[in-house]
């Protein structure tokens, strides 16, 4: 068996990872995957004050890197990771909608180091397997850490809507628009609820502000003045210990996301992809390091693209280099970046409220899906302490650097879970479910 699959032609039915559609269909399906990742991949850099063009460009390059490292065996697209939003904002003090983040280099340093740690995890998993990760970070830990990322951002989200009453009401209009799309639409439109909701709110804002003078008018001239093709802005990382301490814990979320992605694709395709788990971590880590080295966001495997595969039952890995090439082309368009710059601050603020809330709820969903037992005292204490440490931004001064709320919550969850597991009665499983004891004696 070669490093890459042979990709046998399959024109009907379910298409496996090592099979392919005819060329025309492959290109069309690749474009569909670009559309699927588009909303989230541009929204994350906007909320962090990064250049969306660079983020899209690096998502394409990162996907090609991932494809090469896993040998074309794991179908996946790498897009901007929402897990970095909270820690980047905390490390840089950025307010959504205030233009380009002036402290991007500091954030990039943390992203690069996070990617490096991720690579180390990938190499260890390649040598030892994935079981130790599942034991070190059970669902009660990963769920709590994910929830904390969103809760820690709650004050920032509410402050970012703008200073006027009109701004506040436009934020309400924005998250109501997103909610309307989520409830009253179906199919592919519903999957793009945040992007479509943002577009609706943008249109309403333009009518009220530019047409009726009720807010700061949108300046559309920057779109017409922008070139169709150009190179995105490159930033050089700056390595500061405080930012690194805040951002590196995100590696836990990335591992959990990637682990879940590979497990989900394994279930959908019937192919055992566990042997490629370490390589998947390594590919994602290298892609994150490269992205951070030039001014892009950290990247992760995308659930949006899993949804497309589940709907189409086409799992061919060849779709993803095609999608990556289209993303790279799009990343070299300043015209696209100019459109993004015209999004009003209250619309971004309202979107932030939704996104950060969804991140918090995603943590609770991890608990529900994995049936975490909160009748188990260990699970209860781990979750409770983690949420308050992160939500209250509890900070520890460690001498040469400070560990902020997200960092203390992350490491606190892992350490607390491990320590409390040592004292659990032997008749209980780690999940808190009672073991059936042998009563024959």
XYZ file of C-alpha atoms in Angstrom:
441
model
C 0.000 0.000 0.000
C 1.418 3.379 -1.053
C 1.557 6.533 1.026
C -1.440 7.975 -0.827
C -4.552 6.002 -1.856
C -5.170 5.073 -5.487
C -8.605 6.779 -5.462
C -10.692 4.440 -7.567
C -13.414 6.051 -9.672
C -16.923 5.833 -8.149
C -19.794 7.554 -9.941
C -22.788 6.484 -7.811
C -23.682 5.771 -4.208
C -21.449 6.317 -1.199
C -17.955 7.503 -2.131
C -15.297 6.330 0.336
C -12.194 8.349 1.342
C -10.024 6.328 -1.055
C -12.458 6.709 -3.968
C -13.171 9.667 -6.248
C -15.870 11.242 -8.354
C -15.346 12.230 -12.011
C -13.200 15.355 -12.345
C -16.042 17.826 -12.950
C -18.009 16.574 -9.966
C -14.892 16.615 -7.796
C -14.340 20.296 -8.595
C -17.996 21.164 -7.920
C -18.002 19.312 -4.608
C -14.719 20.992 -3.660
C -16.302 24.414 -4.211
C -19.219 23.361 -2.001
C -16.768 22.617 0.810
C -15.307 26.116 0.395
C -18.797 27.587 0.817
C -19.379 25.406 3.898
C -16.246 26.588 5.683
C -16.486 30.177 4.474
C -18.760 31.715 7.112
C -16.827 30.526 10.148
C -13.387 30.945 8.610
C -13.957 34.661 7.943
C -15.965 35.324 11.110
C -13.287 34.131 13.548
C -10.561 36.508 12.263
C -13.064 39.395 12.161
C -13.884 38.898 15.838
C -10.175 38.788 16.702
C -9.199 41.763 14.520
C -7.157 39.641 12.094
C -7.011 39.984 8.298
C -9.745 37.689 6.868
C -7.851 37.358 3.592
C -4.836 35.955 5.402
C -7.049 33.605 7.416
C -8.710 32.210 4.274
C -5.360 31.915 2.503
C -3.777 30.056 5.420
C -6.807 27.784 5.764
C -6.194 26.629 2.213
C -2.462 26.161 2.739
C -3.101 24.420 6.072
C -5.558 22.012 4.452
C -2.947 21.052 1.855
C -0.402 20.445 4.651
C -2.893 18.295 6.560
C -3.737 16.340 3.402
C -0.057 15.605 2.772
C 0.774 14.568 6.348
C -2.186 12.164 6.709
C -1.362 10.735 3.289
C -4.763 11.648 1.892
C -6.429 9.172 4.260
C -8.516 11.517 6.471
C -11.123 13.750 4.763
C -10.898 17.160 6.446
C -10.796 20.902 5.861
C -8.844 23.139 8.255
C -10.498 26.491 8.958
C -10.144 29.283 11.525
C -10.601 27.929 15.040
C -13.145 29.664 17.269
C -11.317 28.274 20.302
C -8.673 30.976 19.859
C -11.117 33.911 19.942
C -11.408 34.184 23.712
C -7.739 33.806 24.517
C -6.617 36.127 21.720
C -9.018 38.828 22.913
C -7.848 38.304 26.491
C -4.194 38.485 25.469
C -4.547 41.558 23.228
C -7.417 43.523 24.791
C -9.114 43.742 21.389
C -12.734 44.938 21.043
C -14.701 43.421 18.140
C -15.478 45.947 15.415
C -12.618 48.329 16.260
C -10.628 47.576 13.104
C -7.368 45.700 12.833
C -6.036 44.320 16.113
C -3.009 46.406 17.062
C -1.490 43.557 19.075
C -1.665 40.847 16.404
C 2.068 39.968 16.706
C 1.669 39.151 20.415
C -1.284 36.873 19.667
C 0.630 35.201 16.837
C 3.445 34.254 19.206
C 0.971 32.394 21.406
C -0.640 30.718 18.387
C 2.730 29.498 17.082
C 3.696 28.020 20.477
C 0.247 26.425 20.778
C 0.799 24.823 17.372
C 4.210 23.586 18.495
C 2.742 21.933 21.603
C 0.051 20.415 19.380
C 2.772 18.945 17.146
C 4.467 17.392 20.184
C 1.148 15.815 21.203
C 0.770 14.460 17.674
C 4.233 12.899 17.709
C 3.578 11.277 21.097
C 0.257 9.872 19.875
C 1.986 8.482 16.780
C 4.319 6.567 19.114
C 1.951 5.592 21.937
C -1.635 5.692 20.665
C -4.559 7.894 21.691
C -5.886 6.167 24.837
C -3.884 8.320 27.261
C -5.484 11.490 25.873
C -8.956 10.071 26.389
C -8.014 9.295 30.000
C -6.292 12.631 30.720
C -9.091 14.701 29.192
C -12.414 12.934 29.715
C -15.638 14.664 28.566
C -16.172 16.385 31.937
C -12.844 18.206 31.445
C -13.147 19.038 27.742
C -16.753 20.155 28.156
C -15.874 22.487 31.019
C -12.915 23.998 29.170
C -14.965 24.601 26.016
C -17.715 26.264 28.076
C -15.179 28.492 29.824
C -13.878 29.834 26.505
C -17.341 31.264 25.839
C -18.203 32.371 29.394
C -14.922 34.236 29.820
C -15.889 36.370 26.814
C -19.371 37.371 28.024
C -18.355 40.860 29.289
C -16.295 41.518 26.150
C -19.174 40.525 23.884
C -21.616 42.866 25.600
C -19.169 45.774 25.622
C -18.328 45.367 21.938
C -21.746 46.394 20.584
C -20.955 50.135 20.685
C -21.751 53.182 22.853
C -25.150 54.361 21.556
C -28.710 53.122 22.014
C -28.930 52.563 18.267
C -25.854 50.322 18.449
C -27.413 48.311 21.272
C -30.659 47.800 19.373
C -28.751 46.789 16.220
C -26.951 44.153 18.273
C -30.372 42.844 19.308
C -31.501 42.875 15.664
C -28.357 40.930 14.758
C -28.762 38.053 17.186
C -32.498 37.955 16.478
C -31.672 37.649 12.762
C -29.347 34.758 13.476
C -32.014 33.146 15.630
C -34.607 33.593 12.899
C -32.394 31.845 10.359
C -31.771 29.020 12.835
C -35.486 28.467 13.494
C -37.258 29.359 10.244
C -34.941 27.969 7.577
C -33.881 24.471 6.623
C -31.095 22.660 4.784
C -27.932 24.401 3.678
C -29.197 27.913 4.551
C -29.726 26.825 8.139
C -26.157 25.520 8.312
C -24.953 29.052 7.456
C -27.126 30.645 10.151
C -24.449 33.004 11.500
C -23.312 34.219 8.087
C -26.866 34.659 6.737
C -28.006 36.342 9.961
C -25.060 38.730 9.768
C -25.927 39.597 6.144
C -29.561 40.324 7.101
C -28.483 42.565 9.992
C -25.917 44.289 7.736
C -28.667 45.110 5.221
C -30.993 46.454 7.949
C -28.174 48.587 9.370
C -27.359 49.988 5.918
C -30.998 50.979 5.344
C -31.338 52.650 8.756
C -27.904 54.320 8.876
C -27.241 55.210 5.240
C -30.899 55.779 4.328
C -32.380 57.358 7.462
C -29.300 58.693 9.267
C -29.937 56.699 12.445
C -26.345 55.561 12.937
C -22.827 55.881 11.546
C -23.150 55.378 7.751
C -21.269 52.520 6.084
C -18.436 53.719 3.841
C -18.740 51.650 0.662
C -15.973 53.541 -1.113
C -13.304 51.261 0.353
C -14.804 48.385 -1.651
C -14.654 50.201 -4.978
C -11.116 51.421 -4.239
C -9.774 47.953 -3.396
C -7.906 45.881 -5.976
C -9.184 42.517 -7.149
C -5.840 40.806 -6.518
C -3.131 41.447 -3.945
C -1.058 39.907 -1.151
C -2.606 39.854 2.363
C -0.877 41.747 5.173
C 1.923 39.697 6.758
C 2.660 40.012 10.496
C 5.655 38.641 12.392
C 5.018 36.852 15.731
C 6.213 38.379 18.992
C 6.675 35.926 21.848
C 5.454 37.227 25.223
C 5.037 34.849 28.143
C 1.695 36.275 29.287
C 0.073 35.771 25.875
C 1.629 32.328 25.478
C 0.279 31.230 28.872
C -3.209 32.341 27.852
C -3.232 30.870 24.349
C -1.378 27.539 24.687
C -4.174 25.840 26.721
C -6.305 25.982 23.564
C -4.358 22.916 22.450
C -6.704 20.893 24.653
C -9.678 22.100 22.620
C -7.894 21.431 19.330
C -7.069 17.884 20.391
C -10.670 17.287 21.446
C -12.019 18.743 18.184
C -9.677 16.731 16.001
C -10.267 13.565 18.014
C -14.011 14.020 17.602
C -13.631 14.722 13.896
C -11.686 11.558 13.193
C -14.065 9.474 15.326
C -17.071 10.955 13.483
C -15.612 10.248 10.051
C -14.719 6.725 11.186
C -18.340 6.166 12.168
C -19.675 7.597 8.895
C -17.314 5.749 6.560
C -16.851 2.475 8.388
C -13.071 2.922 7.948
C -10.869 2.736 11.039
C -8.943 6.025 10.990
C -7.503 5.751 14.518
C -4.052 4.808 13.131
C -3.943 8.266 11.515
C -4.933 10.177 14.676
C -1.374 11.183 15.558
C -0.698 12.331 12.023
C -3.939 14.335 12.070
C -2.787 16.116 15.250
C 0.645 16.743 13.731
C -0.822 18.107 10.493
C -3.148 20.444 12.344
C -0.287 21.590 14.592
C 2.059 22.364 11.711
C -0.737 24.201 9.872
C -1.430 26.289 12.993
C 2.253 27.147 13.400
C 2.576 28.185 9.764
C -0.615 30.254 9.899
C 0.518 32.051 13.053
C 3.930 32.710 11.535
C 2.445 34.915 8.809
C -0.544 36.583 10.470
C -3.289 33.975 10.243
C -5.462 32.480 12.947
C -4.996 29.062 14.515
C -6.777 26.371 12.495
C -8.749 23.257 13.263
C -10.673 20.491 11.510
C -14.136 21.752 10.570
C -17.471 20.288 11.631
C -19.184 22.255 8.847
C -17.421 20.095 6.287
C -18.311 16.930 8.180
C -21.920 18.044 7.784
C -21.488 18.347 4.034
C -19.997 14.859 3.864
C -22.818 13.433 5.959
C -25.414 15.057 3.693
C -23.794 14.046 0.397
C -22.231 10.730 1.487
C -19.159 11.712 -0.520
C -16.061 11.252 1.654
C -13.381 11.360 -1.033
C -10.291 13.052 0.350
C -9.537 14.500 -3.097
C -12.270 17.080 -2.561
C -10.185 18.880 0.044
C -7.086 19.845 -1.953
C -9.517 21.173 -4.572
C -11.289 23.237 -1.889
C -7.923 24.409 -0.550
C -6.846 25.724 -3.958
C -10.058 27.746 -4.305
C -9.540 29.180 -0.793
C -5.971 30.209 -1.645
C -7.197 32.056 -4.751
C -9.863 33.854 -2.668
C -7.281 34.831 -0.063
C -5.427 36.899 -2.669
C -8.425 39.237 -3.251
C -8.281 42.594 -1.355
C -11.764 43.321 -2.729
C -13.068 40.513 -0.544
C -11.238 41.935 2.473
C -12.689 45.401 1.852
C -16.223 44.028 1.974
C -15.461 42.523 5.377
C -14.127 45.864 6.670
C -17.486 47.559 6.073
C -19.336 45.392 8.618
C -20.613 47.779 11.342
C -19.413 47.403 14.945
C -22.864 46.689 16.492
C -23.497 43.962 13.912
C -20.188 42.349 14.836
C -21.003 42.845 18.513
C -24.356 41.107 18.152
C -22.694 38.306 16.238
C -20.109 37.989 19.016
C -22.864 37.506 21.585
C -24.245 34.601 19.554
C -20.886 33.008 18.782
C -19.497 33.234 22.308
C -22.770 31.897 23.677
C -22.661 28.993 21.248
C -19.126 28.187 22.382
C -20.317 28.031 25.996
C -23.287 25.866 25.079
C -21.029 23.601 23.013
C -19.252 22.709 26.251
C -22.554 21.675 27.820
C -23.313 19.668 24.692
C -20.095 17.695 25.218
C -21.446 16.676 28.627
C -24.854 15.726 27.252
C -23.572 13.736 24.274
C -21.107 11.833 26.453
C -23.671 11.359 29.256
C -21.442 12.869 31.946
C -22.862 11.856 35.332
C -23.110 14.860 37.655
C -24.270 12.556 40.415
C -20.579 11.701 40.588
C -18.951 14.136 43.045
C -15.728 14.334 41.049
C -17.491 15.380 37.862
C -19.588 17.907 39.771
C -16.613 19.581 41.485
C -14.417 19.587 38.364
C -17.129 21.272 36.280
C -18.200 23.715 39.006
C -14.710 24.960 39.870
C -13.647 25.179 36.224
C -16.644 27.286 35.197
C -16.173 29.802 38.009
C -12.396 30.068 37.547
C -12.851 30.828 33.857
C -16.043 32.877 34.021
C -14.674 34.987 36.881
C -11.273 35.353 35.169
C -9.396 33.996 38.214
C -5.711 34.862 37.822
C -2.647 33.262 39.398
C 0.665 35.103 39.591
C 3.412 32.542 39.001
C 6.305 34.976 39.313
C 7.633 35.343 35.796
C 4.124 35.369 34.277
C 0.456 35.398 35.221
C -2.011 32.652 34.349
C -5.368 34.204 33.432
C -8.870 32.796 33.872
C -8.904 30.547 30.821
C -5.471 29.165 31.661
C -6.237 28.532 35.336
C -9.556 26.920 34.380
C -7.933 24.657 31.783
C -5.040 23.402 33.858
C -7.216 23.395 36.963
C -9.733 21.085 35.281
C -7.056 18.592 34.225
C -5.215 18.587 37.553
C -8.359 18.557 39.682
C -9.826 15.684 37.697
C -6.614 13.663 37.947
C -6.162 14.261 41.693
C -9.786 13.538 42.567
C -9.739 10.368 40.448
C -7.094 8.962 42.784
C -9.511 9.035 45.688
C -12.531 7.542 43.950
C -13.952 4.294 45.299
C -12.839 1.320 43.243
C -16.423 0.226 42.675
C -17.070 3.289 40.503
C -15.979 3.838 36.939
C -14.292 7.087 35.938
C -17.580 8.185 34.348
C -19.373 7.806 37.635
C -21.456 4.817 36.527
C -21.543 1.951 39.064
C -19.837 -1.289 38.134
C -21.805 -4.471 38.450
C -20.062 -6.318 41.284
C -19.603 -10.090 41.268
C -22.036 -11.312 43.945
C -21.392 -15.071 43.543
C -18.927 -15.066 46.399
